[in-house]
Amino acid sequence: MSVLIKPIITEKMTADSELNNRYGFVVNPKANKLQIKDAIEATYGVSVKKVRTMNYGPTRKSRYTKTGVQHGKTNAIKKAIVDVVEGDIIDFYSNL
């Protein structure tokens, strides 16, 4: 099971990482906080102080077409906000 799916790189998360040393990740919905902490420490070589998680349900959408109403939904995701110890940083842009 791959715990980390991708980092969240938005304007809001970039500002939060620069000011508060916090980083956001999209993680596997079945992963718990201890697994997320171990995966980030192993992948990026930093010390994690705190992990906060958020579960987002699917977004339901419907559209009207010639054949009738089409219903659909997006996948449910889980986000993790990780506080890193002072002095450690995660650089997403240097990993080529």
Coordinates of C-alpha atoms in Angstrom, one line a residue:
M1 CA 0.0 0.0 0.0
S2 CA 1.5 3.3 -1.1
V3 CA 0.7 5.8 1.7
L4 CA 1.7 9.1 0.0
I5 CA -0.1 9.8 -3.3
K6 CA 1.1 13.4 -4.1
P7 CA 2.0 16.6 -2.4
I8 CA -0.5 19.5 -2.4
I9 CA 1.2 22.5 -4.2
T10 CA -1.2 25.4 -4.1
E11 CA -0.7 29.1 -3.2
K12 CA -2.2 28.6 0.2
M13 CA -0.1 25.5 1.1
T14 CA 3.1 27.2 -0.2
A15 CA 2.5 30.2 2.0
D16 CA 1.7 27.9 5.0
S17 CA 5.0 26.0 4.4
E18 CA 7.0 29.1 4.3
L19 CA 5.4 30.7 7.4
N20 CA 4.5 27.8 9.6
N21 CA 6.7 24.9 8.3
R22 CA 3.6 22.9 7.4
Y23 CA 3.2 20.7 4.2
G24 CA 0.1 19.1 2.7
F25 CA -0.2 15.7 1.0
V26 CA -2.9 13.7 -0.6
V27 CA -2.7 10.3 1.1
N28 CA -4.3 6.8 0.9
P29 CA -7.7 6.9 2.6
K30 CA -6.9 3.8 4.6
A31 CA -3.6 5.2 6.0
N32 CA -3.5 6.3 9.6
K33 CA -1.4 9.1 11.2
L34 CA 1.5 6.8 12.3
Q35 CA 1.9 5.4 8.8
I36 CA 1.8 8.9 7.2
K37 CA 4.5 10.0 9.7
D38 CA 6.7 7.1 8.9
A39 CA 6.3 7.5 5.1
I40 CA 7.2 11.2 5.1
E41 CA 10.2 10.7 7.4
A42 CA 11.4 7.9 5.2
T43 CA 10.8 9.7 1.9
Y44 CA 12.0 13.2 2.6
G45 CA 14.4 12.6 5.5
V46 CA 12.8 15.1 7.9
S47 CA 11.4 14.8 11.5
V48 CA 7.6 15.1 11.7
K49 CA 6.2 16.9 14.8
K50 CA 2.5 16.6 14.1
V51 CA 0.1 15.1 11.6
R52 CA -3.5 16.2 11.0
T53 CA -5.8 14.5 8.5
M54 CA -9.0 15.4 6.7
N55 CA -11.4 13.1 4.9
Y56 CA -13.2 14.6 1.9
G57 CA -16.2 12.8 0.5
P58 CA -17.0 12.5 -3.2
T59 CA -18.4 15.4 -5.2
R60 CA -21.7 14.4 -6.9
K61 CA -22.4 15.9 -10.2
S62 CA -25.3 15.7 -12.7
R63 CA -25.6 17.0 -16.2
Y64 CA -28.5 17.1 -18.7
T65 CA -27.9 15.5 -22.1
K66 CA -30.0 14.5 -25.0
T67 CA -30.3 11.0 -23.6
G68 CA -31.4 12.2 -20.1
V69 CA -29.8 13.1 -16.8
Q70 CA -26.3 11.6 -16.3
H71 CA -25.2 11.2 -12.7
G72 CA -21.6 10.8 -11.6
K73 CA -19.2 11.4 -8.7
T74 CA -15.5 12.0 -8.0
N75 CA -13.4 9.8 -5.8
A76 CA -13.2 10.4 -2.0
I77 CA -9.7 11.6 -0.9
K78 CA -7.8 12.1 2.3
K79 CA -5.5 15.0 3.0
A80 CA -2.8 15.2 5.6
I81 CA -1.2 18.4 6.9
V82 CA 2.2 17.7 8.4
D83 CA 4.1 19.9 10.8
V84 CA 7.8 19.5 10.4
V85 CA 10.4 20.2 13.2
E86 CA 12.0 23.7 13.0
G87 CA 15.0 23.7 10.7
D88 CA 13.8 20.9 8.5
I89 CA 12.3 21.7 5.1
I90 CA 10.8 19.7 2.2
D91 CA 11.8 20.9 -1.2
F92 CA 9.3 19.6 -3.8
Y93 CA 11.0 21.4 -6.8
S94 CA 14.6 20.0 -6.6
N95 CA 13.5 16.3 -7.0
L96 CA 13.9 15.9 -10.7

